[in-house]
Amino acid sequence: MDPDERILVPVGPGAERWRTFAGERTLVVAARTVTSLVRVLDVVPEIVHDDPRVTVVFAYDPTSAFNDGVLDLLRAGGCRTLPWSQLGEVSPDLLISASENVDVPHGDYPVLVLPHGIGFQKFVPDSAGTGTRLSGLVQDELLRARRAWLAVSHPDQAAQLSAAHPGTAGRTVLVGDPCLDRLRASAAWRDRYRAALGLLPGQRLVLVSSTWGGESLIGTRPGLPLDLLAGLPADEFRVALVLHPNVWSAHGAWQVRVMQRTALEAGLIAVDPTDGWQQALVASDLVIGDHGSVTLYGAAIGRPVLLGAFGSEAVPGTAGYALRSAAGRLAAEPPPREQLEAALAEHRPERFAAVTAAAFAEPGHALPHLRALVYDLLDLPRPKPLRPRGTRAFPLPPPGPAPTLSFLVHTEVGRDEAGGTVVHVRRFPAGAAERTGEDESSFWHLACDVDEPDTRLLESASVVCAPGDRAGEGVADLLSGLPGARLAALPREGGCLVGLRDGRTVLVTPAGVSTGIDAGAAAAVVYAALRVGLPLFGTELTLRFGARRERVVLRAPESYGGPAPSP
């Protein structure tokens, strides 16, 4: 897509010669930043669907510092796009933007400005000068011409705007918040979102949310995702990172991924800035955020919230600013797991009810209100729908990252209430975690999948594991090329085979009904048994990993009742 290429159809002089649909009104969507474009793309299809009377085209405004990615998004969506310089020639009936900073050509058509976040809760750099301005406040010229209409989600926002700029008086329309409505409608899909992201039953998802700028969470604590991964057992927690699209646009996806490379290799779910943050938020169990809108959305849908940063650019008196005192803080000490566990245990969904009530009004009605407003501004009768449409859940997100292949494994051997042996296994991504001390009942070892691409890790591993598609290989095959490995684990029907370098093999099987034991957990049990001197054959114990407790038996392969696997 050439950003300067003029289009001849469906709008422009002589367009009627080429077009198929003879629209009665032209709706132009301003495409200036990824943030604003994504917000409009979420709502416009829900407003003008099934109506051939409305021709929708997009106008690309390249003037933002955050324009990178806009053309890619337009191209991916198949949006018919004209250059901003052509906008003055097409005489639209309405322009919709979620960016208040567009330089709209002279004309008499209305301009509807949607918020690209929640309200007007942040001071941002003013591109017209060296100071700051209130995010969301449109330019004076549009207000003086009485062309602008500003959609708000709460009556307090209209009062805030009027106090900041008297020209907004009478130009605001209360519509509610379509994004919050969809988040709430998506609650029933939570388990499906979690499965799509790769979460296992019992795992808790920690969502790290950051706005943009030097005072943001990612700007002040760029190492936080890796710190979380290092301190949270991988079988119990996953970590997702939602960055404001301006971070990706300003620095580039390449830079962001390089800066978070170790965290990504350790299993961080980096959410696409154009697709998936809403689903990740619904799937989450806890939000670590800042003064950005995603943090406030998390509070509004009842998630525990810890603030990892809170910038001075937050606007006092707004609902977003109220989170500063309503939410807890993620401190440097104690370790993050203790703070997260406490926040999860102490949280009550109504904790943020007052903050939510100050940010959102008319819940559940935003899209109908917006649709009525758009058709009024287009001066068109609203079409009668073939069937009523409710608020739609967000679709399934893109799949999560591939599984982590290397872990530092901590095993602790103890006793349960009845005196039975318990092996507690905690696994941490090898690239993120560090070993701590050992004693006579707790140990560390490095376990790697045979497909681990980091040869330094693989060659240093005490335990090597094979995935299911390589289960036909023997223990000797796995150990022969890795002289540092003491154990090799392979899945077998009904359990896992763990082989030692001295030729002994142990079959680890569930003692009862089971959903399956993975090779890494089985190897950890055998490793712990060797370290504390438990018999390798005929031992029954309890394996604890993640949210699971599993009774397992260690036995000789030939005693299992099937053919003995080759060593």
Coordinates of C-alpha atoms in Angstrom, one line a residue:
M1 CA 0.0 0.0 0.0
D2 CA 1.5 3.3 -1.1
P3 CA 0.5 6.0 1.5
D4 CA 0.5 8.7 -1.2
E5 CA -1.5 6.8 -3.8
R6 CA -4.9 8.4 -4.6
I7 CA -7.9 6.1 -5.0
L8 CA -10.5 6.3 -7.7
V9 CA -13.2 4.1 -6.0
P10 CA -15.4 3.9 -4.0
V11 CA -15.0 7.7 -3.4
G12 CA -13.7 10.5 -5.5
P13 CA -14.5 12.2 -8.8
G14 CA -16.1 9.7 -11.2
A15 CA -16.2 6.9 -8.6
E16 CA -19.7 6.0 -9.7
R17 CA -18.3 4.6 -12.9
W18 CA -16.3 1.9 -11.0
R19 CA -18.1 1.0 -7.9
T20 CA -20.6 -1.8 -7.3
F21 CA -22.4 -0.4 -4.2
A22 CA -24.0 3.0 -4.6
G23 CA -23.7 4.2 -1.0
E24 CA -25.9 7.1 0.1
R25 CA -23.4 8.4 2.8
T26 CA -19.6 8.3 3.1
L27 CA -18.1 7.5 6.5
V28 CA -14.3 8.2 6.7
V29 CA -12.2 6.6 9.5
A30 CA -9.1 8.5 10.4
A31 CA -6.1 6.2 10.7
R32 CA -3.3 8.0 12.5
T33 CA -1.9 5.6 15.2
V34 CA -2.3 1.9 15.8
T35 CA -3.9 2.6 19.2
S36 CA -6.7 4.8 17.7
L37 CA -7.2 2.6 14.6
V38 CA -7.6 -0.6 16.6
R39 CA -10.3 1.1 18.8
V40 CA -12.3 2.3 15.7
L41 CA -11.9 -1.1 14.0
D42 CA -13.5 -2.7 17.0
V43 CA -16.6 -0.7 16.9
V44 CA -17.3 0.5 13.3
P45 CA -18.2 -3.0 12.0
E46 CA -20.7 -3.3 14.9
I47 CA -22.3 0.0 13.9
V48 CA -22.8 -0.1 10.1
H49 CA -22.9 -3.8 9.5
D50 CA -25.2 -5.1 6.7
D51 CA -25.9 -1.5 5.5
P52 CA -25.0 -0.9 1.8
R53 CA -26.1 2.7 2.2
V54 CA -22.9 3.5 4.1
T55 CA -19.6 3.6 2.2
V56 CA -16.6 3.3 4.7
V57 CA -13.1 4.4 3.6
F58 CA -10.0 5.1 5.7
A59 CA -7.8 8.1 5.5
Y60 CA -4.2 7.7 6.5
D61 CA -2.7 10.6 8.5
P62 CA 1.1 10.1 8.6
T63 CA 1.8 12.9 11.0
S64 CA 2.0 11.0 14.3
A65 CA 5.2 10.0 16.0
F66 CA 3.4 6.6 16.4
N67 CA 2.3 6.0 12.8
D68 CA 4.5 2.9 12.4
G69 CA 2.2 -0.2 11.9
V70 CA -0.9 1.8 10.8
L71 CA -0.5 0.9 7.1
D72 CA 0.2 -2.7 7.9
L73 CA -3.0 -2.9 10.0
L74 CA -5.0 -1.3 7.2
R75 CA -3.5 -3.7 4.6
A76 CA -4.1 -6.7 6.8
G77 CA -7.8 -5.7 7.2
G78 CA -8.4 -5.1 3.5
C79 CA -9.3 -1.5 4.3
R80 CA -9.8 0.9 1.3
T81 CA -7.4 3.7 2.2
L82 CA -6.9 7.2 0.7
P83 CA -4.0 9.6 1.6
W84 CA -4.9 12.4 3.9
S85 CA -4.3 14.9 1.2
Q86 CA -7.3 13.5 -0.7
L87 CA -9.7 13.8 2.2
G88 CA -10.6 17.4 1.3
E89 CA -11.8 16.3 -2.1
V90 CA -14.2 13.5 -1.1
S91 CA -16.8 15.4 1.0
P92 CA -17.5 12.8 3.6
D93 CA -20.7 12.9 5.6
L94 CA -19.0 11.9 8.8
L95 CA -15.4 11.4 10.0
I96 CA -14.7 9.1 12.9
S97 CA -11.5 9.1 14.8
A98 CA -10.1 7.7 18.1
S99 CA -7.2 10.2 17.8
E100 CA -8.1 13.7 18.9
N101 CA -5.0 15.1 17.2
V102 CA -6.0 14.8 13.6
D103 CA -5.8 17.9 11.4
V104 CA -9.2 17.8 9.8
P105 CA -9.7 19.8 6.5
H106 CA -12.2 22.6 6.4
G107 CA -15.7 21.5 5.8
D108 CA -19.1 21.3 7.3
Y109 CA -19.3 17.6 8.1
P110 CA -19.2 16.5 11.7
V111 CA -16.3 14.8 13.4
L112 CA -16.9 12.1 16.0
V113 CA -14.0 11.5 18.4
L114 CA -14.0 8.3 20.3
P115 CA -11.7 7.8 23.3
H116 CA -8.8 5.4 22.6
G117 CA -8.6 4.5 26.3
I118 CA -10.8 5.3 29.3
G119 CA -11.7 8.9 29.6
F120 CA -9.1 11.7 29.8
Q121 CA -6.8 10.5 32.5
K122 CA -3.3 11.4 31.2
F123 CA -1.2 14.4 30.3
V124 CA 0.8 13.7 27.1
P125 CA 3.4 15.6 25.1
D126 CA 1.9 18.2 22.9
S127 CA 3.1 17.7 19.3
A128 CA 2.4 21.4 18.6
G129 CA 4.9 22.6 21.3
T130 CA 7.2 21.6 24.1
G131 CA 4.6 21.3 26.8
T132 CA 1.9 18.8 27.6
R133 CA -1.8 18.6 26.9
L134 CA -4.8 16.6 28.2
S135 CA -5.0 13.4 26.2
G136 CA -8.3 13.2 24.3
L137 CA -9.0 16.9 24.0
V138 CA -9.6 17.9 20.4
Q139 CA -8.1 20.9 18.6
D140 CA -9.5 24.4 19.2
E141 CA -10.5 24.9 15.5
L142 CA -12.9 21.9 15.5
L143 CA -14.5 23.1 18.8
R144 CA -14.8 26.7 17.5
A145 CA -16.5 25.4 14.3
R146 CA -18.8 23.3 16.4
R147 CA -18.0 20.3 14.2
A148 CA -16.6 18.0 16.9
W149 CA -18.5 15.6 19.0
L150 CA -16.7 13.8 21.9
A151 CA -18.0 10.4 23.1
V152 CA -17.5 9.9 26.8
S153 CA -18.1 6.9 29.1
H154 CA -19.2 8.8 32.2
P155 CA -20.8 12.2 32.9
D156 CA -17.9 13.2 35.0
Q157 CA -15.7 13.2 31.9
A158 CA -17.9 15.9 30.3
A159 CA -17.6 18.0 33.4
Q160 CA -13.8 17.5 33.3
L161 CA -13.5 18.5 29.7
S162 CA -15.7 21.6 30.2
A163 CA -13.5 22.7 33.0
A164 CA -10.4 22.2 30.9
H165 CA -11.8 23.8 27.8
P166 CA -15.2 25.6 27.8
G167 CA -15.5 25.0 24.1
T168 CA -16.4 21.3 24.8
A169 CA -19.6 22.3 26.6
G170 CA -22.5 20.8 24.8
R171 CA -20.3 18.8 22.5
T172 CA -20.0 15.6 24.5
V173 CA -22.2 12.6 24.2
L174 CA -22.5 9.9 26.9
V175 CA -22.3 6.5 25.2
G176 CA -20.6 4.3 27.7
D177 CA -17.6 2.1 27.0
P178 CA -17.9 -0.6 24.3
C179 CA -14.7 -2.2 25.2
L180 CA -15.8 -2.8 28.8
D181 CA -19.1 -4.2 27.6
R182 CA -17.3 -6.7 25.4
L183 CA -14.8 -7.6 28.2
R184 CA -17.8 -8.5 30.4
A185 CA -19.5 -10.3 27.6
S186 CA -16.4 -12.4 27.1
A187 CA -16.3 -13.7 30.7
A188 CA -18.0 -16.9 29.6
W189 CA -15.1 -17.5 27.2
R190 CA -12.4 -17.3 29.8
D191 CA -11.5 -21.0 29.8
R192 CA -11.3 -21.0 26.0
Y193 CA -9.0 -18.0 26.1
R194 CA -6.8 -19.7 28.7
A195 CA -6.6 -22.9 26.6
A196 CA -5.7 -20.9 23.4
L197 CA -2.9 -19.1 25.3
G198 CA -1.5 -22.5 26.4
L199 CA -2.4 -22.3 30.1
L200 CA -2.7 -25.7 31.9
P201 CA -5.4 -26.4 34.5
G202 CA -4.4 -24.8 37.8
Q203 CA -1.9 -22.3 36.3
R204 CA -2.5 -18.7 37.2
L205 CA -1.9 -16.0 34.6
V206 CA -0.2 -12.8 35.7
L207 CA -0.8 -10.0 33.2
V208 CA 1.8 -7.2 33.2
S209 CA 0.3 -4.1 31.6
S210 CA 2.2 -1.0 30.7
T211 CA 1.3 2.3 29.1
W212 CA 3.9 4.2 27.1
G213 CA 6.5 6.8 28.2
G214 CA 9.3 7.1 30.6
E215 CA 7.1 6.9 33.7
S216 CA 5.3 3.8 32.5
L217 CA 5.8 0.4 34.1
I218 CA 7.9 -0.9 31.2
G219 CA 9.8 2.4 31.1
T220 CA 10.8 2.3 34.8
R221 CA 11.0 -1.5 35.3
P222 CA 11.9 -3.1 32.0
G223 CA 13.2 -6.2 33.7
L224 CA 10.0 -7.0 35.6
P225 CA 8.7 -9.7 33.2
L226 CA 12.0 -11.6 33.6
D227 CA 12.0 -11.1 37.4
L228 CA 8.5 -12.6 37.6
L229 CA 9.4 -15.5 35.5
A230 CA 12.5 -16.1 37.6
G231 CA 10.5 -16.1 40.8
L232 CA 7.3 -17.9 39.9
P233 CA 7.2 -21.7 39.4
A234 CA 6.4 -22.4 35.8
D235 CA 3.9 -25.1 36.6
E236 CA 1.9 -22.7 38.8
F237 CA 2.2 -19.4 36.9
R238 CA 2.4 -17.9 33.4
V239 CA 3.3 -14.3 32.7
A240 CA 1.8 -12.2 29.8
L241 CA 3.0 -8.8 28.8
V242 CA 0.6 -6.2 27.3
L243 CA 2.4 -3.1 26.1
H244 CA 0.7 0.0 24.8
P245 CA 0.8 0.0 21.0
N246 CA 2.8 3.3 21.1
V247 CA 5.7 1.3 22.7
W248 CA 5.8 -1.1 19.7
S249 CA 5.3 1.7 17.2
A250 CA 7.9 4.0 18.6
H251 CA 10.7 1.5 19.2
G252 CA 9.7 -1.3 16.7
A253 CA 8.8 -4.9 17.3
W254 CA 12.3 -6.0 16.7
Q255 CA 13.7 -3.8 19.5
V256 CA 10.9 -4.8 21.9
R257 CA 11.6 -8.5 21.4
V258 CA 15.3 -8.1 21.6
M259 CA 14.9 -6.2 24.9
Q260 CA 12.7 -9.0 26.3
R261 CA 14.5 -11.9 24.6
T262 CA 15.4 -13.9 27.7
A263 CA 11.9 -13.4 29.1
L264 CA 10.4 -14.6 25.8
E265 CA 12.7 -17.6 25.7
A266 CA 11.6 -18.3 29.3
G267 CA 7.9 -18.5 28.3
L268 CA 6.7 -14.8 28.4
I269 CA 3.5 -14.4 26.4
A270 CA 4.0 -11.1 24.5
V271 CA 0.6 -10.0 23.4
D272 CA 0.2 -8.6 19.9
P273 CA -0.6 -4.9 20.2
T274 CA -3.3 -5.2 17.6
D275 CA -4.9 -8.5 18.7
G276 CA -5.4 -10.2 22.0
W277 CA -4.9 -8.0 25.0
Q278 CA -8.6 -8.1 25.8
Q279 CA -8.6 -11.9 25.8
A280 CA -5.4 -12.1 27.8
L281 CA -7.0 -9.7 30.4
V282 CA -10.1 -11.9 30.7
A283 CA -7.9 -15.0 31.0
S284 CA -5.8 -13.4 33.7
D285 CA -5.9 -14.0 37.4
L286 CA -4.0 -10.9 38.5
V287 CA -2.9 -7.6 36.8
I288 CA 0.4 -5.8 37.5
G289 CA 0.0 -2.4 35.9
D290 CA 0.4 1.3 36.0
H291 CA -1.7 4.4 35.2
G292 CA -2.7 3.0 31.8
S293 CA -6.2 2.1 30.7
V294 CA -5.6 -1.7 30.6
T295 CA -4.9 -1.6 34.4
L296 CA -8.2 0.1 35.0
Y297 CA -10.1 -2.3 32.8
G298 CA -8.6 -5.1 34.9
A299 CA -9.9 -3.5 38.0
A300 CA -13.3 -3.0 36.4
I301 CA -13.7 -6.7 35.6
G302 CA -12.8 -7.7 39.1
R303 CA -9.1 -8.7 38.9
P304 CA -6.7 -8.1 41.7
V305 CA -4.4 -5.2 40.7
L306 CA -0.9 -4.4 41.9
L307 CA 0.8 -1.2 40.7
G308 CA 4.3 -1.6 39.6
A309 CA 4.6 2.1 38.7
F310 CA 2.3 5.1 38.6
G311 CA 3.4 8.2 36.7
S312 CA 3.0 11.8 37.5
E313 CA 1.3 12.3 34.2
A314 CA -1.9 10.8 35.6
V315 CA -4.6 13.4 35.9
P316 CA -5.8 14.0 39.5
G317 CA -9.5 13.6 40.1
T318 CA -10.0 11.0 37.4
A319 CA -11.0 7.4 38.0
G320 CA -7.7 6.2 36.7
Y321 CA -5.9 8.4 39.3
A322 CA -8.1 6.8 42.0
L323 CA -6.3 3.5 41.5
R324 CA -3.2 5.1 43.0
S325 CA -4.7 4.7 46.4
A326 CA -7.2 1.9 45.8
A327 CA -4.7 -0.7 44.5
G328 CA -1.8 -2.3 46.2
R329 CA 1.9 -1.9 45.2
L330 CA 4.4 -4.4 43.9
A331 CA 7.4 -3.7 46.0
A332 CA 11.0 -4.7 45.5
E333 CA 10.7 -7.0 48.6
P334 CA 9.5 -9.5 49.6
P335 CA 9.8 -11.9 46.6
P336 CA 7.1 -11.4 44.0
R337 CA 5.4 -14.8 44.6
E338 CA 4.7 -13.8 48.2
Q339 CA 3.1 -10.5 47.1
L340 CA 1.1 -12.2 44.4
E341 CA -0.2 -14.9 46.6
A342 CA -1.2 -12.3 49.2
A343 CA -3.0 -10.2 46.7
L344 CA -4.9 -13.2 45.3
A345 CA -5.9 -14.4 48.8
E346 CA -7.0 -11.0 50.0
H347 CA -8.8 -9.7 46.9
R348 CA -12.5 -9.1 46.9
P349 CA -14.2 -8.3 43.5
E350 CA -16.0 -5.3 45.0
R351 CA -12.7 -3.7 46.0
F352 CA -12.7 -1.4 42.9
A353 CA -16.4 -0.9 42.7
A354 CA -16.2 2.9 43.5
V355 CA -13.4 3.4 40.9
T356 CA -15.3 1.5 38.3
A357 CA -18.5 3.5 39.0
A358 CA -16.6 6.7 38.5
A359 CA -15.2 5.6 35.1
F360 CA -18.1 3.9 33.4
A361 CA -21.8 4.7 33.0
E362 CA -24.6 3.0 30.9
P363 CA -23.0 -0.5 31.2
G364 CA -24.1 -2.8 28.4
H365 CA -25.5 -0.1 26.1
A366 CA -22.4 1.5 24.5
L367 CA -22.8 0.0 21.0
P368 CA -26.5 0.8 20.7
H369 CA -25.8 4.3 21.9
L370 CA -23.0 4.7 19.4
R371 CA -25.0 3.3 16.6
A372 CA -27.8 5.7 17.2
L373 CA -25.3 8.6 17.4
V374 CA -23.6 7.7 14.1
Y375 CA -26.8 7.3 12.2
D376 CA -28.0 10.6 13.6
L377 CA -24.8 12.3 12.5
L378 CA -25.1 10.7 9.0
D379 CA -28.7 11.8 8.8
L380 CA -29.9 8.3 7.9
P381 CA -32.7 6.3 9.4
R382 CA -31.3 3.4 11.4
P383 CA -31.8 0.1 9.5
K384 CA -34.1 -2.5 11.1
P385 CA -31.9 -5.5 12.0
L386 CA -32.9 -8.9 10.8
R387 CA -32.3 -10.1 14.3
P388 CA -31.3 -8.3 17.5
R389 CA -27.5 -8.4 18.1
G390 CA -26.1 -8.6 21.6
T391 CA -22.6 -7.6 22.7
R392 CA -20.2 -10.0 21.2
A393 CA -17.4 -11.8 23.0
F394 CA -13.9 -11.3 21.6
P395 CA -12.7 -14.1 19.3
L396 CA -10.1 -16.6 20.4
P397 CA -6.6 -15.0 20.6
P398 CA -3.6 -16.1 18.6
P399 CA -1.9 -19.2 20.1
G400 CA 0.6 -18.6 23.0
P401 CA 4.3 -19.2 22.6
A402 CA 5.9 -22.6 22.2
P403 CA 6.6 -24.4 25.5
T404 CA 9.8 -23.6 27.4
L405 CA 12.4 -26.3 26.8
S406 CA 14.8 -26.0 29.8
F407 CA 14.1 -25.7 33.5
L408 CA 16.0 -25.3 36.7
V409 CA 14.2 -27.8 38.8
H410 CA 14.0 -27.7 42.6
T411 CA 12.9 -30.9 44.3
E412 CA 12.1 -31.1 48.0
V413 CA 11.5 -34.4 49.7
G414 CA 9.3 -34.5 52.8
R415 CA 6.6 -36.4 54.6
D416 CA 2.8 -36.0 54.6
E417 CA 0.5 -36.2 57.6
A418 CA 0.4 -40.0 57.3
G419 CA 4.2 -40.3 57.2
G420 CA 4.3 -41.0 53.4
T421 CA 7.0 -39.6 51.1
V422 CA 6.2 -36.4 49.2
V423 CA 8.4 -35.0 46.4
H424 CA 7.6 -31.4 45.7
V425 CA 8.8 -30.3 42.3
R426 CA 9.1 -26.6 41.3
R427 CA 10.3 -25.7 37.9
F428 CA 11.7 -22.4 36.8
P429 CA 12.7 -21.3 33.3
A430 CA 16.5 -22.0 33.0
G431 CA 17.2 -18.7 31.3
A432 CA 15.6 -16.7 34.1
A433 CA 16.2 -18.5 37.4
E434 CA 19.2 -19.0 39.6
R435 CA 20.0 -21.8 42.0
T436 CA 19.8 -21.1 45.6
G437 CA 21.1 -23.3 48.5
E438 CA 20.6 -27.0 48.9
D439 CA 20.4 -29.2 52.0
E440 CA 19.9 -32.9 52.7
S441 CA 16.3 -32.9 51.5
S442 CA 16.2 -30.2 48.7
F443 CA 18.1 -30.1 45.5
W444 CA 18.5 -28.4 42.2
H445 CA 19.1 -29.8 38.7
L446 CA 19.0 -28.6 35.2
A447 CA 16.5 -30.4 32.9
C448 CA 16.4 -29.9 29.1
D449 CA 14.3 -31.1 26.3
V450 CA 16.4 -32.8 23.6
D451 CA 15.2 -30.1 21.2
E452 CA 16.7 -27.2 23.3
P453 CA 18.5 -25.0 20.8
D454 CA 20.9 -23.5 23.4
T455 CA 23.7 -26.1 23.2
R456 CA 25.3 -24.7 26.4
L457 CA 22.2 -25.5 28.4
L458 CA 21.7 -28.9 26.8
E459 CA 25.3 -30.0 27.4
S460 CA 25.1 -28.8 31.0
A461 CA 21.9 -30.6 31.8
S462 CA 21.7 -33.4 34.4
V463 CA 18.4 -34.6 33.0
V464 CA 17.4 -34.8 29.3
C465 CA 13.8 -35.4 28.3
A466 CA 12.3 -36.5 25.0
P467 CA 8.9 -35.3 23.7
G468 CA 6.2 -37.8 22.7
D469 CA 7.2 -37.8 19.1
R470 CA 10.6 -39.1 20.0
A471 CA 9.5 -41.7 22.4
G472 CA 10.7 -44.5 20.2
E473 CA 14.3 -43.7 21.0
G474 CA 16.1 -45.5 23.8
V475 CA 17.8 -44.1 26.9
A476 CA 21.2 -45.0 25.5
D477 CA 20.5 -43.0 22.4
L478 CA 19.7 -39.9 24.4
L479 CA 22.6 -40.2 26.8
S480 CA 25.3 -41.1 24.3
G481 CA 25.8 -37.6 22.9
L482 CA 25.4 -35.8 26.2
P483 CA 28.1 -37.0 28.6
G484 CA 27.0 -34.5 31.3
A485 CA 23.5 -36.0 31.6
R486 CA 22.8 -38.4 34.4
L487 CA 19.2 -39.3 33.5
A488 CA 17.1 -39.5 30.4
A489 CA 13.3 -39.5 30.5
L490 CA 11.0 -40.7 27.7
P491 CA 7.2 -41.0 27.7
R492 CA 5.7 -44.5 27.7
E493 CA 2.1 -45.6 27.6
G494 CA 0.8 -45.1 31.0
G495 CA 3.8 -43.5 32.4
C496 CA 7.4 -42.4 31.8
L497 CA 10.6 -44.4 31.5
V498 CA 13.6 -42.8 33.3
G499 CA 17.0 -44.3 32.5
L500 CA 20.3 -43.9 34.3
R501 CA 23.7 -43.8 32.8
D502 CA 24.7 -47.0 34.6
G503 CA 22.0 -48.9 32.6
R504 CA 19.3 -49.1 35.2
T505 CA 15.8 -48.0 34.1
V506 CA 12.8 -47.0 36.2
L507 CA 9.2 -46.8 35.1
V508 CA 7.3 -44.0 36.8
T509 CA 3.5 -44.7 36.6
P510 CA 0.5 -43.2 38.4
A511 CA -0.9 -45.2 41.3
G512 CA -4.5 -44.4 40.3
V513 CA -6.5 -42.5 37.8
S514 CA -4.3 -39.8 36.3
T515 CA -4.2 -37.2 33.5
G516 CA -0.7 -38.1 32.8
I517 CA 2.8 -37.4 34.1
D518 CA 5.2 -35.5 31.9
A519 CA 8.8 -36.7 31.4
G520 CA 10.3 -33.8 33.3
A521 CA 8.3 -34.4 36.4
A522 CA 9.0 -38.2 36.3
A523 CA 12.7 -37.5 36.0
A524 CA 12.6 -35.1 39.0
V525 CA 11.1 -37.8 41.1
V526 CA 13.8 -40.3 40.2
Y527 CA 16.5 -37.6 40.7
A528 CA 15.2 -36.9 44.2
A529 CA 15.0 -40.6 45.0
L530 CA 18.6 -41.0 44.1
R531 CA 19.7 -38.0 46.1
V532 CA 18.0 -39.1 49.3
G533 CA 18.6 -42.8 48.9
L534 CA 15.0 -44.0 48.2
P535 CA 14.7 -47.4 46.6
L536 CA 14.2 -47.0 42.8
F537 CA 11.9 -50.0 42.6
G538 CA 8.7 -50.6 44.6
T539 CA 8.5 -47.1 46.0
E540 CA 5.2 -45.3 46.1
L541 CA 5.1 -41.6 46.9
T542 CA 3.2 -38.4 46.3
L543 CA 4.3 -36.0 43.6
R544 CA 3.4 -32.4 43.9
F545 CA 3.9 -30.0 41.0
G546 CA 1.9 -27.0 40.2
A547 CA -1.7 -27.4 41.4
R548 CA -1.5 -31.2 41.1
R549 CA -0.9 -34.0 43.6
E550 CA -0.3 -37.3 42.0
R551 CA 0.4 -40.7 43.7
V552 CA 3.1 -42.4 41.6
V553 CA 5.0 -45.7 41.8
L554 CA 8.6 -46.4 40.9
R555 CA 9.0 -49.9 39.5
A556 CA 11.2 -52.0 37.2
P557 CA 10.0 -51.8 33.6
E558 CA 9.5 -55.6 33.3
S559 CA 7.2 -55.6 36.4
Y560 CA 4.7 -53.3 34.6
G561 CA 3.1 -56.2 32.7
G562 CA 4.2 -55.2 29.3
P563 CA 7.3 -55.6 27.2
A564 CA 10.4 -54.1 28.7
P565 CA 11.7 -51.1 26.8
S566 CA 15.2 -51.3 25.6
P567 CA 17.7 -49.3 27.7

